Amino acid sequence: MIAIFLLITQTIDTLNKAIVASPSLPTQPALGKMTMLDIIMKGGIIMIPIAILSLIAIYVFIERYLTIRRHVSSDVDFMNKIHDYIVHGQTESALTLCQRTAKPIARMIEKGISRLGKPIKEIEESIEIAGKFEVYDLEKNVQILAVIAGIAPMFGFLGTIIGVIKIFYNISMTSDVSIGSVSAGLYTKMVSSASGLIVGIVAYIGFHWLNTILNKAVHQLEWTAMNFIDLLKSPAK
């Protein structure tokens, strides 16, 4: 046993001396860090339509968001003035105020004031029709976000499928089925799928966010229109 122990010890010492004396083994070169632009460029030509869709989605969301918030912001002072003008019979002043106020509710109230003297039912209908057109203008282009949310992931998957086809074509031509060649091709082609999904998710969130704001705006317009109709009815009581 002692002889075996000594033999093992001598062998370990010999290996240690050989490792120290031998030149250092070559190490694998460090992988270079990839920037976000490098990763995007790996997605191929299909990234161009995905990038265009992303720009359209961002533009539509920002433009619609600012437009909705600007046009449907509550204006208590406006309605107070309309109330005073109607109560004191100053119809022309009320019409002038509505024409100077560039908001959907002002255009709706203007339609109602222009029908004063006619049955309340007719005034209500004119305000309702004007409100529908105003809501239609507010909803303009919002549906584009829903379309982008649907087709952006499809473009991404298409890019990945095209990339996989190219990989298998290269394998059939070169007979190189190594893990390295296949994985290198796959990870670059998956970039398009990830990009398409990201753009689709962002567009989907933006679409529903704008719809939520629009629903609140519609309720606000309906509430203000109802108060205006009650104002017209009150003198007759």
mmCIF file of C-alpha atoms in Angstrom:
data_model
loop_
_atom_site.group_PDB
_atom_site.id
_atom_site.type_symbol
_atom_site.label_atom_id
_atom_site.label_comp_id
_atom_site.label_asym_id
_atom_site.label_seq_id
_atom_site.Cartn_x
_atom_site.Cartn_y
_atom_site.Cartn_z
ATOM 1 C CA MET A 1 0.000 0.000 0.000
ATOM 2 C CA ILE A 2 2.838 2.339 0.876
ATOM 3 C CA ALA A 3 4.500 1.584 -2.455
ATOM 4 C CA ILE A 4 1.273 2.339 -4.360
ATOM 5 C CA PHE A 5 0.824 5.628 -2.454
ATOM 6 C CA LEU A 6 4.387 6.651 -3.264
ATOM 7 C CA LEU A 7 3.862 5.772 -6.938
ATOM 8 C CA ILE A 8 0.702 7.941 -7.129
ATOM 9 C CA THR A 9 2.471 10.813 -5.413
ATOM 10 C CA GLN A 10 5.395 10.636 -7.824
ATOM 11 C CA THR A 11 3.037 10.534 -10.810
ATOM 12 C CA ILE A 12 1.158 13.657 -9.624
ATOM 13 C CA ASP A 13 4.451 15.486 -9.059
ATOM 14 C CA THR A 14 5.626 14.539 -12.542
ATOM 15 C CA LEU A 15 2.350 15.825 -14.135
ATOM 16 C CA ASN A 16 2.568 19.076 -12.196
ATOM 17 C CA LYS A 17 6.133 19.660 -13.365
ATOM 18 C CA ALA A 18 5.140 18.897 -16.964
ATOM 19 C CA ILE A 19 2.235 21.351 -16.840
ATOM 20 C CA VAL A 20 4.420 24.089 -15.415
ATOM 21 C CA ALA A 21 7.185 23.474 -17.946
ATOM 22 C CA SER A 22 4.906 23.200 -20.993
ATOM 23 C CA PRO A 23 3.867 26.342 -22.933
ATOM 24 C CA SER A 24 0.448 27.704 -22.142
ATOM 25 C CA LEU A 25 -2.363 26.115 -24.095
ATOM 26 C CA PRO A 26 -4.094 28.333 -26.628
ATOM 27 C CA THR A 27 -7.330 29.742 -25.302
ATOM 28 C CA GLN A 28 -10.472 30.314 -27.280
ATOM 29 C CA PRO A 29 -10.767 33.831 -28.546
ATOM 30 C CA ALA A 30 -13.169 35.943 -26.537
ATOM 31 C CA LEU A 31 -16.459 36.458 -28.206
ATOM 32 C CA GLY A 32 -16.954 40.040 -29.272
ATOM 33 C CA LYS A 33 -19.849 41.911 -27.734
ATOM 34 C CA MET A 34 -22.745 42.461 -30.118
ATOM 35 C CA THR A 35 -24.545 45.765 -30.100
ATOM 36 C CA MET A 36 -28.284 46.064 -30.590
ATOM 37 C CA LEU A 37 -27.705 47.292 -34.153
ATOM 38 C CA ASP A 38 -25.594 44.207 -34.887
ATOM 39 C CA ILE A 39 -28.354 41.927 -33.614
ATOM 40 C CA ILE A 40 -30.980 43.743 -35.703
ATOM 41 C CA MET A 41 -28.832 43.473 -38.825
ATOM 42 C CA LYS A 42 -28.690 39.704 -38.340
ATOM 43 C CA GLY A 43 -32.425 39.502 -39.009
ATOM 44 C CA GLY A 44 -32.006 39.958 -42.743
ATOM 45 C CA ILE A 45 -34.030 41.903 -45.287
ATOM 46 C CA ILE A 46 -37.332 41.028 -43.581
ATOM 47 C CA MET A 47 -36.342 43.489 -40.838
ATOM 48 C CA ILE A 48 -37.049 46.374 -43.235
ATOM 49 C CA PRO A 49 -40.870 45.929 -43.307
ATOM 50 C CA ILE A 50 -40.834 45.221 -39.565
ATOM 51 C CA ALA A 51 -38.954 48.481 -38.971
ATOM 52 C CA ILE A 52 -41.427 50.366 -41.191
ATOM 53 C CA LEU A 53 -44.356 48.883 -39.245
ATOM 54 C CA SER A 54 -42.756 49.898 -35.957
ATOM 55 C CA LEU A 55 -42.325 53.500 -37.137
ATOM 56 C CA ILE A 56 -45.935 53.635 -38.337
ATOM 57 C CA ALA A 57 -47.178 52.231 -35.016
ATOM 58 C CA ILE A 58 -45.191 54.762 -32.998
ATOM 59 C CA TYR A 59 -46.364 57.670 -35.160
ATOM 60 C CA VAL A 60 -50.037 56.636 -35.078
ATOM 61 C CA PHE A 61 -50.017 56.085 -31.313
ATOM 62 C CA ILE A 62 -48.348 59.412 -30.462
ATOM 63 C CA GLU A 63 -50.446 61.412 -32.952
ATOM 64 C CA ARG A 64 -53.755 59.893 -31.834
ATOM 65 C CA TYR A 65 -52.873 60.082 -28.134
ATOM 66 C CA LEU A 66 -52.019 63.781 -28.290
ATOM 67 C CA THR A 67 -55.054 64.530 -30.470
ATOM 68 C CA ILE A 68 -57.494 62.729 -28.171
ATOM 69 C CA ARG A 69 -56.088 64.265 -25.010
ATOM 70 C CA ARG A 70 -56.101 67.746 -26.538
ATOM 71 C CA HIS A 71 -59.623 67.631 -27.954
ATOM 72 C CA VAL A 72 -61.485 65.922 -25.132
ATOM 73 C CA SER A 73 -59.901 67.609 -22.139
ATOM 74 C CA SER A 74 -62.582 68.855 -19.788
ATOM 75 C CA ASP A 75 -63.365 72.572 -19.983
ATOM 76 C CA VAL A 76 -65.657 73.585 -17.134
ATOM 77 C CA ASP A 77 -65.357 77.276 -17.982
ATOM 78 C CA PHE A 78 -66.700 76.650 -21.498
ATOM 79 C CA MET A 79 -69.847 74.914 -20.278
ATOM 80 C CA ASN A 80 -70.393 77.543 -17.578
ATOM 81 C CA LYS A 81 -70.347 80.283 -20.215
ATOM 82 C CA ILE A 82 -72.721 78.294 -22.447
ATOM 83 C CA HIS A 83 -75.040 77.892 -19.469
ATOM 84 C CA ASP A 84 -75.039 81.632 -18.774
ATOM 85 C CA TYR A 85 -75.597 82.533 -22.432
ATOM 86 C CA ILE A 86 -78.523 80.109 -22.811
ATOM 87 C CA VAL A 87 -80.166 81.197 -19.552
ATOM 88 C CA HIS A 88 -79.965 84.880 -20.548
ATOM 89 C CA GLY A 89 -81.058 84.195 -24.125
ATOM 90 C CA GLN A 90 -77.728 85.228 -25.677
ATOM 91 C CA THR A 91 -77.810 82.636 -28.480
ATOM 92 C CA GLU A 92 -75.428 84.479 -30.804
ATOM 93 C CA SER A 93 -72.800 84.779 -28.079
ATOM 94 C CA ALA A 94 -73.110 81.054 -27.390
ATOM 95 C CA LEU A 95 -72.679 80.246 -31.092
ATOM 96 C CA THR A 96 -69.644 82.521 -31.332
ATOM 97 C CA LEU A 97 -68.058 80.831 -28.315
ATOM 98 C CA CYS A 98 -68.643 77.382 -29.842
ATOM 99 C CA GLN A 99 -67.096 78.465 -33.140
ATOM 100 C CA ARG A 100 -64.002 79.773 -31.358
ATOM 101 C CA THR A 101 -63.546 76.589 -29.338
ATOM 102 C CA ALA A 102 -61.870 73.866 -31.419
ATOM 103 C CA LYS A 103 -63.179 70.865 -29.515
ATOM 104 C CA PRO A 104 -65.685 68.113 -30.321
ATOM 105 C CA ILE A 105 -68.025 69.112 -27.516
ATOM 106 C CA ALA A 106 -68.129 72.689 -28.825
ATOM 107 C CA ARG A 107 -69.132 71.517 -32.299
ATOM 108 C CA MET A 108 -71.806 69.271 -30.796
ATOM 109 C CA ILE A 109 -73.232 72.091 -28.674
ATOM 110 C CA GLU A 110 -73.125 74.386 -31.721
ATOM 111 C CA LYS A 111 -75.369 71.962 -33.606
ATOM 112 C CA GLY A 112 -77.795 71.956 -30.719
ATOM 113 C CA ILE A 113 -77.860 75.754 -30.391
ATOM 114 C CA SER A 114 -78.448 76.154 -34.119
ATOM 115 C CA ARG A 115 -81.628 74.055 -33.698
ATOM 116 C CA LEU A 116 -83.052 76.109 -30.821
ATOM 117 C CA GLY A 117 -86.758 76.709 -31.247
ATOM 118 C CA LYS A 118 -87.350 73.251 -32.676
ATOM 119 C CA PRO A 119 -88.570 70.205 -30.707
ATOM 120 C CA ILE A 120 -86.150 68.870 -28.090
ATOM 121 C CA LYS A 121 -86.156 65.484 -29.819
ATOM 122 C CA GLU A 122 -84.830 67.036 -33.009
ATOM 123 C CA ILE A 123 -82.138 68.894 -31.062
ATOM 124 C CA GLU A 124 -81.090 65.665 -29.363
ATOM 125 C CA GLU A 125 -80.843 63.860 -32.694
ATOM 126 C CA SER A 126 -78.729 66.624 -34.233
ATOM 127 C CA ILE A 127 -76.337 66.542 -31.268
ATOM 128 C CA GLU A 128 -76.182 62.742 -31.419
ATOM 129 C CA ILE A 129 -75.358 62.746 -35.142
ATOM 130 C CA ALA A 130 -72.681 65.410 -34.640
ATOM 131 C CA GLY A 131 -71.252 63.355 -31.775
ATOM 132 C CA LYS A 132 -70.968 60.264 -33.974
ATOM 133 C CA PHE A 133 -68.945 62.186 -36.545
ATOM 134 C CA GLU A 134 -66.703 63.604 -33.813
ATOM 135 C CA VAL A 135 -66.049 60.154 -32.373
ATOM 136 C CA TYR A 136 -65.314 58.858 -35.870
ATOM 137 C CA ASP A 137 -62.687 61.583 -36.296
ATOM 138 C CA LEU A 138 -61.127 60.714 -32.943
ATOM 139 C CA GLU A 139 -60.970 57.013 -33.853
ATOM 140 C CA LYS A 140 -59.351 57.726 -37.224
ATOM 141 C CA ASN A 141 -56.220 55.586 -37.853
ATOM 142 C CA VAL A 142 -56.476 53.832 -34.488
ATOM 143 C CA GLN A 143 -57.410 50.606 -36.284
ATOM 144 C CA ILE A 144 -54.013 50.705 -38.005
ATOM 145 C CA LEU A 145 -52.451 49.647 -34.707
ATOM 146 C CA ALA A 146 -54.647 46.538 -34.635
ATOM 147 C CA VAL A 147 -53.539 45.646 -38.169
ATOM 148 C CA ILE A 148 -49.865 46.087 -37.256
ATOM 149 C CA ALA A 149 -50.345 43.990 -34.115
ATOM 150 C CA GLY A 150 -51.567 41.172 -36.354
ATOM 151 C CA ILE A 151 -49.138 41.279 -39.278
ATOM 152 C CA ALA A 152 -45.852 42.246 -37.577
ATOM 153 C CA PRO A 153 -45.421 38.807 -35.905
ATOM 154 C CA MET A 154 -46.274 37.176 -39.239
ATOM 155 C CA PHE A 155 -43.454 39.062 -40.934
ATOM 156 C CA GLY A 156 -41.134 37.911 -38.150
ATOM 157 C CA PHE A 157 -42.095 34.257 -38.543
ATOM 158 C CA LEU A 158 -41.745 34.575 -42.307
ATOM 159 C CA GLY A 159 -38.197 35.838 -41.878
ATOM 160 C CA THR A 160 -37.355 32.923 -39.608
ATOM 161 C CA ILE A 161 -38.839 30.378 -42.013
ATOM 162 C CA ILE A 162 -36.881 31.869 -44.919
ATOM 163 C CA GLY A 163 -33.731 31.676 -42.817
ATOM 164 C CA VAL A 164 -34.348 28.029 -41.899
ATOM 165 C CA ILE A 165 -34.907 27.191 -45.571
ATOM 166 C CA LYS A 166 -31.561 28.771 -46.393
ATOM 167 C CA ILE A 167 -29.850 26.787 -43.613
ATOM 168 C CA PHE A 168 -31.142 23.451 -44.875
ATOM 169 C CA TYR A 169 -30.299 24.420 -48.431
ATOM 170 C CA ASN A 170 -26.709 25.126 -47.394
ATOM 171 C CA ILE A 171 -26.593 21.809 -45.526
ATOM 172 C CA SER A 172 -27.776 19.979 -48.627
ATOM 173 C CA MET A 173 -25.071 21.664 -50.688
ATOM 174 C CA THR A 174 -22.144 21.323 -48.263
ATOM 175 C CA SER A 175 -23.228 18.286 -46.181
ATOM 176 C CA ASP A 176 -22.146 20.238 -43.094
ATOM 177 C CA VAL A 177 -24.567 19.205 -40.347
ATOM 178 C CA SER A 178 -22.447 20.306 -37.413
ATOM 179 C CA ILE A 179 -24.154 21.873 -34.412
ATOM 180 C CA GLY A 180 -22.108 25.021 -34.855
ATOM 181 C CA SER A 181 -23.225 25.740 -38.389
ATOM 182 C CA VAL A 182 -26.892 25.012 -37.692
ATOM 183 C CA SER A 183 -27.104 26.938 -34.404
ATOM 184 C CA ALA A 184 -25.255 29.925 -35.825
ATOM 185 C CA GLY A 185 -27.753 30.178 -38.632
ATOM 186 C CA LEU A 186 -30.783 29.642 -36.410
ATOM 187 C CA TYR A 187 -30.017 32.240 -33.774
ATOM 188 C CA THR A 188 -29.559 34.934 -36.392
ATOM 189 C CA LYS A 189 -32.832 34.065 -38.098
ATOM 190 C CA MET A 190 -34.756 34.051 -34.816
ATOM 191 C CA VAL A 191 -34.040 37.785 -34.546
ATOM 192 C CA SER A 192 -36.789 38.527 -37.057
ATOM 193 C CA SER A 193 -39.336 36.536 -35.045
ATOM 194 C CA ALA A 194 -38.415 38.339 -31.839
ATOM 195 C CA SER A 195 -38.567 41.727 -33.559
ATOM 196 C CA GLY A 196 -41.945 40.992 -35.113
ATOM 197 C CA LEU A 197 -43.359 39.878 -31.777
ATOM 198 C CA ILE A 198 -42.048 42.983 -30.003
ATOM 199 C CA VAL A 199 -43.569 45.305 -32.598
ATOM 200 C CA GLY A 200 -46.844 43.363 -32.470
ATOM 201 C CA ILE A 201 -47.023 43.500 -28.679
ATOM 202 C CA VAL A 202 -46.304 47.244 -28.590
ATOM 203 C CA ALA A 203 -48.942 47.918 -31.267
ATOM 204 C CA TYR A 204 -51.467 45.720 -29.417
ATOM 205 C CA ILE A 205 -50.904 47.575 -26.148
ATOM 206 C CA GLY A 206 -51.121 50.946 -27.906
ATOM 207 C CA PHE A 207 -54.363 49.978 -29.645
ATOM 208 C CA HIS A 208 -56.128 48.985 -26.435
ATOM 209 C CA TRP A 209 -54.713 51.939 -24.528
ATOM 210 C CA LEU A 210 -56.123 54.365 -27.092
ATOM 211 C CA ASN A 211 -59.463 52.544 -27.035
ATOM 212 C CA THR A 212 -59.600 52.954 -23.267
ATOM 213 C CA ILE A 213 -58.979 56.691 -23.590
ATOM 214 C CA LEU A 214 -61.563 56.914 -26.381
ATOM 215 C CA ASN A 215 -64.212 55.184 -24.269
ATOM 216 C CA LYS A 216 -63.656 57.705 -21.487
ATOM 217 C CA ALA A 217 -63.851 60.531 -24.024
ATOM 218 C CA VAL A 218 -67.140 59.218 -25.439
ATOM 219 C CA HIS A 219 -68.660 58.993 -21.960
ATOM 220 C CA GLN A 220 -67.533 62.549 -21.255
ATOM 221 C CA LEU A 221 -69.092 63.835 -24.487
ATOM 222 C CA GLU A 222 -72.360 62.012 -23.753
ATOM 223 C CA TRP A 223 -72.483 63.391 -20.220
ATOM 224 C CA THR A 224 -71.885 66.969 -21.390
ATOM 225 C CA ALA A 225 -74.478 66.641 -24.162
ATOM 226 C CA MET A 226 -77.015 65.298 -21.680
ATOM 227 C CA ASN A 227 -76.404 68.255 -19.352
ATOM 228 C CA PHE A 228 -76.925 70.616 -22.279
ATOM 229 C CA ILE A 229 -80.256 68.984 -23.141
ATOM 230 C CA ASP A 230 -81.321 69.235 -19.481
ATOM 231 C CA LEU A 231 -80.409 72.918 -19.623
ATOM 232 C CA LEU A 232 -82.715 73.408 -22.609
ATOM 233 C CA LYS A 233 -85.524 71.594 -20.864
ATOM 234 C CA SER A 234 -85.241 73.412 -17.546
ATOM 235 C CA PRO A 235 -86.805 76.792 -18.565
ATOM 236 C CA ALA A 236 -89.917 74.978 -19.765
ATOM 237 C CA LYS A 237 -90.478 73.381 -16.401
#
